[in-house]
Amino acid sequence: MKRIILLTALAGLLLAACGPQTYTKYMQVRQPSRAGIDLTKRTMSVVYLSDPDSLTETASSRQAIFLARNLENQYFDGEEKVALYRLDKDPAGDYTQRDTLIRMVVGTGDDVVFLVDTPEQGHQAAYNVYVLDSMSGSDEVKKFAGESRIGDEFAPDWVMVSLEVLYFEAASRWDKAMDYVEVDRWADAMKVWMEIAGDTRNNIRRAAACYDTAIASWLLGDKALAYKWLDRADASYQLDASKSLRRLFNTLK
């Protein structure tokens, strides 16, 4: 009886020795804006309505230019990626309608259109913006109004997360992947982990490689793929870290 207990304990120690090490990576992860619109990887245009009144026209164009620059700073590192258009305003037109914004999406060829309405005379600082995101799966027109910095409500929300990246010591490919992780080269690290997952015969190592690939997929913006890799990890071996990572995926975008 004592021999059985001893052998069982020894097996547990061997399994622990074969298990992965954990490297905790703290990162700021971008989340959708407080406006409820996820503009990540979207192409965008800003259309503003003109007005015969010169003061109103000037206010409208300034708002549109500021909105475009604000979006470029938030999503394109300041590059001029947001197209700007001017449209003569029809006094009888209703620019809050879905069909109107859909025509603008088609006309510009961009994923998201921001329509800046003319401010009321005497209220040049106030703004009204109508937004249609053609990639959201909904054709709902969202409306925003304010008197502060136009576009701030579309800024992404940043959340600090801690990610447990798994690796094995004294293994050249794992070391190479971790070198990429250190400098946030997730696509390169992902290639290494996928190679390991494809050719290793060890269930624990395969699970760890799939788990790490799930992290990389999520950080690179493909959450559906991240879930698939996490499912593959669980099918190979039930890692303790997998449950925590799945909870994180379920909580954040």
GROMACS .gro file of C-alpha atoms in nm:
model
  253
    1MET     CA    1   0.000   0.000   0.000
    2LYS     CA    2   0.282   0.238   0.088
    3ARG     CA    3   0.452   0.162  -0.244
    4ILE     CA    4   0.136   0.256  -0.438
    5ILE     CA    5   0.109   0.587  -0.253
    6LEU     CA    6   0.476   0.660  -0.318
    7LEU     CA    7   0.450   0.583  -0.689
    8THR     CA    8   0.138   0.799  -0.720
    9ALA     CA    9   0.312   1.093  -0.556
   10LEU     CA   10   0.614   1.047  -0.782
   11ALA     CA   11   0.392   1.048  -1.091
   12GLY     CA   12   0.240   1.375  -0.976
   13LEU     CA   13   0.586   1.531  -0.934
   14LEU     CA   14   0.689   1.416  -1.281
   15LEU     CA   15   0.373   1.564  -1.433
   16ALA     CA   16   0.439   1.896  -1.260
   17ALA     CA   17   0.796   1.893  -1.393
   18CYS     CA   18   0.663   1.841  -1.748
   19GLY     CA   19   0.413   2.124  -1.716
   20PRO     CA   20   0.450   2.470  -1.868
   21GLN     CA   21   0.592   2.779  -1.701
   22THR     CA   22   0.388   3.099  -1.686
   23TYR     CA   23   0.493   3.442  -1.802
   24THR     CA   24   0.254   3.723  -1.706
   25LYS     CA   25   0.219   3.994  -1.969
   26TYR     CA   26   0.044   4.318  -1.874
   27MET     CA   27  -0.117   4.497  -2.165
   28GLN     CA   28  -0.357   4.777  -2.250
   29VAL     CA   29  -0.631   4.630  -2.468
   30ARG     CA   30  -0.849   4.849  -2.688
   31GLN     CA   31  -1.223   4.817  -2.638
   32PRO     CA   32  -1.522   4.980  -2.814
   33SER     CA   33  -1.588   5.348  -2.745
   34ARG     CA   34  -1.834   5.474  -2.485
   35ALA     CA   35  -2.057   5.557  -2.780
   36GLY     CA   36  -2.104   5.182  -2.825
   37ILE     CA   37  -1.938   5.174  -3.168
   38ASP     CA   38  -1.640   4.951  -3.241
   39LEU     CA   39  -1.437   5.134  -3.506
   40THR     CA   40  -1.140   4.900  -3.503
   41LYS     CA   41  -1.029   4.807  -3.856
   42ARG     CA   42  -1.301   5.024  -4.011
   43THR     CA   43  -1.265   5.265  -4.302
   44MET     CA   44  -1.437   5.595  -4.232
   45SER     CA   45  -1.566   5.909  -4.396
   46VAL     CA   46  -1.693   6.237  -4.256
   47VAL     CA   47  -1.962   6.421  -4.455
   48TYR     CA   48  -2.070   6.769  -4.352
   49LEU     CA   49  -2.369   6.969  -4.469
   50SER     CA   50  -2.312   7.313  -4.612
   51ASP     CA   51  -2.527   7.618  -4.542
   52PRO     CA   52  -2.578   7.953  -4.722
   53ASP     CA   53  -2.504   8.135  -4.398
   54SER     CA   54  -2.128   8.187  -4.389
   55LEU     CA   55  -2.093   8.156  -4.010
   56THR     CA   56  -2.292   7.832  -4.004
   57GLU     CA   57  -2.097   7.699  -4.302
   58THR     CA   58  -1.768   7.778  -4.131
   59ALA     CA   59  -1.879   7.616  -3.805
   60SER     CA   60  -1.997   7.301  -3.984
   61SER     CA   61  -1.676   7.261  -4.185
   62ARG     CA   62  -1.460   7.317  -3.877
   63GLN     CA   63  -1.653   7.055  -3.683
   64ALA     CA   64  -1.612   6.807  -3.968
   65ILE     CA   65  -1.238   6.870  -3.998
   66PHE     CA   66  -1.188   6.837  -3.623
   67LEU     CA   67  -1.391   6.514  -3.615
   68ALA     CA   68  -1.186   6.365  -3.899
   69ARG     CA   69  -0.856   6.458  -3.731
   70ASN     CA   70  -0.982   6.325  -3.398
   71LEU     CA   71  -1.071   5.989  -3.552
   72GLU     CA   72  -0.735   5.971  -3.729
   73ASN     CA   73  -0.550   6.033  -3.403
   74GLN     CA   74  -0.756   5.770  -3.223
   75TYR     CA   75  -0.750   5.491  -3.483
   76PHE     CA   76  -0.479   5.561  -3.742
   77ASP     CA   77  -0.188   5.703  -3.539
   78GLY     CA   78  -0.249   6.045  -3.689
   79GLU     CA   79  -0.232   5.936  -4.055
   80GLU     CA   80  -0.475   6.106  -4.292
   81LYS     CA   81  -0.707   5.810  -4.342
   82VAL     CA   82  -1.051   5.966  -4.291
   83ALA     CA   83  -1.200   6.112  -4.608
   84LEU     CA   84  -1.385   6.445  -4.584
   85TYR     CA   85  -1.684   6.537  -4.802
   86ARG     CA   86  -1.906   6.843  -4.837
   87LEU     CA   87  -2.275   6.811  -4.926
   88ASP     CA   88  -2.518   7.091  -5.006
   89LYS     CA   89  -2.798   7.082  -4.754
   90ASP     CA   90  -3.154   7.045  -4.877
   91PRO     CA   91  -3.376   7.240  -4.634
   92ALA     CA   92  -3.650   6.980  -4.688
   93GLY     CA   93  -3.418   6.682  -4.648
   94ASP     CA   94  -3.414   6.448  -4.350
   95TYR     CA   95  -3.053   6.351  -4.288
   96THR     CA   96  -3.125   6.129  -3.990
   97GLN     CA   97  -3.288   5.861  -4.203
   98ARG     CA   98  -3.127   5.522  -4.254
   99ASP     CA   99  -3.162   5.529  -4.635
  100THR     CA  100  -2.979   5.862  -4.649
  101LEU     CA  101  -2.679   5.727  -4.458
  102ILE     CA  102  -2.681   5.402  -4.656
  103ARG     CA  103  -2.654   5.602  -4.980
  104MET     CA  104  -2.357   5.786  -4.830
  105VAL     CA  105  -2.190   5.456  -4.737
  106VAL     CA  106  -2.236   5.336  -5.095
  107GLY     CA  107  -2.119   5.667  -5.237
  108THR     CA  108  -1.804   5.691  -5.027
  109GLY     CA  109  -1.723   5.320  -5.030
  110ASP     CA  110  -1.628   5.332  -4.662
  111ASP     CA  111  -1.747   5.114  -4.374
  112VAL     CA  112  -1.861   5.398  -4.149
  113VAL     CA  113  -2.003   5.738  -4.237
  114PHE     CA  114  -2.024   6.028  -3.991
  115LEU     CA  115  -2.268   6.295  -4.104
  116VAL     CA  116  -2.214   6.636  -3.941
  117ASP     CA  117  -2.530   6.844  -3.949
  118THR     CA  118  -2.524   7.224  -3.960
  119PRO     CA  119  -2.545   7.382  -3.614
  120GLU     CA  120  -2.834   7.609  -3.531
  121GLN     CA  121  -2.763   7.975  -3.586
  122GLY     CA  122  -2.627   8.129  -3.271
  123HIS     CA  123  -2.510   7.787  -3.145
  124GLN     CA  124  -2.204   7.730  -3.362
  125ALA     CA  125  -2.026   7.536  -3.085
  126ALA     CA  126  -2.303   7.274  -3.067
  127TYR     CA  127  -2.290   6.974  -3.294
  128ASN     CA  128  -2.514   6.695  -3.418
  129VAL     CA  129  -2.358   6.384  -3.570
  130TYR     CA  130  -2.538   6.088  -3.729
  131VAL     CA  131  -2.343   5.764  -3.769
  132LEU     CA  132  -2.400   5.446  -3.966
  133ASP     CA  133  -2.162   5.151  -3.932
  134SER     CA  134  -2.230   4.921  -4.227
  135MET     CA  135  -2.011   4.646  -4.076
  136SER     CA  136  -2.193   4.620  -3.743
  137GLY     CA  137  -2.465   4.387  -3.865
  138SER     CA  138  -2.725   4.657  -3.803
  139ASP     CA  139  -2.841   4.946  -4.022
  140GLU     CA  140  -2.937   5.159  -3.722
  141VAL     CA  141  -2.844   5.527  -3.743
  142LYS     CA  142  -2.694   5.647  -3.415
  143LYS     CA  143  -2.727   6.012  -3.317
  144PHE     CA  144  -2.487   6.213  -3.101
  145ALA     CA  145  -2.502   6.573  -2.986
  146GLY     CA  146  -2.289   6.795  -2.766
  147GLU     CA  147  -2.104   7.120  -2.720
  148SER     CA  148  -1.757   6.998  -2.627
  149ARG     CA  149  -1.486   6.836  -2.842
  150ILE     CA  150  -1.662   6.662  -3.127
  151GLY     CA  151  -1.553   6.300  -3.166
  152ASP     CA  152  -1.433   6.235  -2.811
  153GLU     CA  153  -1.726   5.999  -2.759
  154PHE     CA  154  -1.588   5.776  -3.036
  155ALA     CA  155  -1.248   5.731  -2.870
  156PRO     CA  156  -1.171   5.367  -2.784
  157ASP     CA  157  -1.173   5.259  -2.423
  158TRP     CA  158  -0.847   5.106  -2.299
  159VAL     CA  159  -0.847   4.830  -2.037
  160MET     CA  160  -0.546   4.688  -1.855
  161VAL     CA  161  -0.534   4.307  -1.863
  162SER     CA  162  -0.286   4.048  -1.742
  163LEU     CA  163  -0.227   3.757  -1.980
  164GLU     CA  164  -0.067   3.432  -1.869
  165VAL     CA  165   0.151   3.316  -2.159
  166LEU     CA  166   0.270   2.957  -2.129
  167TYR     CA  167   0.613   2.827  -2.227
  168PHE     CA  168   0.857   2.544  -2.165
  169GLU     CA  169   1.213   2.598  -2.049
  170ALA     CA  170   1.515   2.478  -2.244
  171ALA     CA  171   1.310   2.452  -2.565
  172SER     CA  172   1.440   2.660  -2.856
  173ARG     CA  173   1.108   2.718  -3.033
  174TRP     CA  174   0.934   2.820  -2.713
  175ASP     CA  175   1.223   3.058  -2.637
  176LYS     CA  176   1.188   3.209  -2.985
  177ALA     CA  177   0.816   3.263  -2.936
  178MET     CA  178   0.874   3.428  -2.598
  179ASP     CA  179   1.131   3.662  -2.755
  180TYR     CA  180   0.855   3.777  -2.991
  181VAL     CA  181   0.613   3.817  -2.700
  182GLU     CA  182   0.860   4.044  -2.521
  183VAL     CA  183   0.846   4.294  -2.810
  184ASP     CA  184   0.474   4.244  -2.887
  185ARG     CA  185   0.530   4.067  -3.219
  186TRP     CA  186   0.223   3.851  -3.171
  187ALA     CA  187   0.181   3.745  -3.533
  188ASP     CA  188   0.536   3.605  -3.535
  189ALA     CA  189   0.489   3.432  -3.200
  190MET     CA  190   0.163   3.285  -3.327
  191LYS     CA  191   0.339   3.122  -3.624
  192VAL     CA  192   0.581   2.947  -3.388
  193TRP     CA  193   0.304   2.824  -3.159
  194MET     CA  194   0.103   2.695  -3.452
  195GLU     CA  195   0.405   2.497  -3.573
  196ILE     CA  196   0.447   2.344  -3.227
  197ALA     CA  197   0.076   2.261  -3.203
  198GLY     CA  198   0.093   2.092  -3.542
  199ASP     CA  199   0.387   1.861  -3.485
  200THR     CA  200   0.422   1.791  -3.113
  201ARG     CA  201   0.307   1.454  -2.981
  202ASN     CA  202   0.285   1.576  -2.623
  203ASN     CA  203  -0.074   1.663  -2.524
  204ILE     CA  204   0.029   1.918  -2.264
  205ARG     CA  205   0.262   2.100  -2.502
  206ARG     CA  206   0.001   2.093  -2.776
  207ALA     CA  207  -0.256   2.239  -2.536
  208ALA     CA  208  -0.015   2.512  -2.427
  209ALA     CA  209   0.069   2.602  -2.788
  210CYS     CA  210  -0.300   2.618  -2.880
  211TYR     CA  211  -0.371   2.825  -2.570
  212ASP     CA  212  -0.095   3.076  -2.657
  213THR     CA  213  -0.220   3.089  -3.015
  214ALA     CA  214  -0.565   3.179  -2.879
  215ILE     CA  215  -0.412   3.475  -2.695
  216ALA     CA  216  -0.234   3.594  -3.009
  217SER     CA  217  -0.549   3.555  -3.222
  218TRP     CA  218  -0.747   3.765  -2.976
  219LEU     CA  219  -0.485   4.040  -2.958
  220LEU     CA  220  -0.470   4.048  -3.337
  221GLY     CA  221  -0.844   4.111  -3.351
  222ASP     CA  222  -0.988   3.769  -3.443
  223LYS     CA  223  -1.192   3.663  -3.142
  224ALA     CA  224  -1.375   3.383  -3.326
  225LEU     CA  225  -1.041   3.226  -3.415
  226ALA     CA  226  -0.923   3.272  -3.057
  227TYR     CA  227  -1.216   3.065  -2.931
  228LYS     CA  228  -1.138   2.790  -3.182
  229TRP     CA  229  -0.778   2.765  -3.065
  230LEU     CA  230  -0.886   2.766  -2.702
  231ASP     CA  231  -1.129   2.481  -2.778
  232ARG     CA  232  -0.841   2.289  -2.938
  233ALA     CA  233  -0.633   2.349  -2.628
  234ASP     CA  234  -0.906   2.211  -2.402
  235ALA     CA  235  -0.948   1.909  -2.629
  236SER     CA  236  -0.579   1.825  -2.588
  237TYR     CA  237  -0.542   1.886  -2.216
  238GLN     CA  238  -0.733   2.080  -1.949
  239LEU     CA  239  -0.498   2.361  -1.850
  240ASP     CA  240  -0.584   2.567  -1.542
  241ALA     CA  241  -0.507   2.889  -1.730
  242SER     CA  242  -0.762   2.805  -2.000
  243LYS     CA  243  -1.063   2.877  -1.780
  244SER     CA  244  -0.932   3.220  -1.685
  245LEU     CA  245  -0.859   3.306  -2.048
  246ARG     CA  246  -1.208   3.199  -2.157
  247ARG     CA  247  -1.361   3.421  -1.887
  248LEU     CA  248  -1.153   3.712  -2.019
  249PHE     CA  249  -1.273   3.648  -2.375
  250ASN     CA  250  -1.633   3.639  -2.254
  251THR     CA  251  -1.591   3.966  -2.065
  252LEU     CA  252  -1.404   4.178  -2.320
  253LYS     CA  253  -1.434   4.232  -2.694
   0.00000   0.00000   0.00000
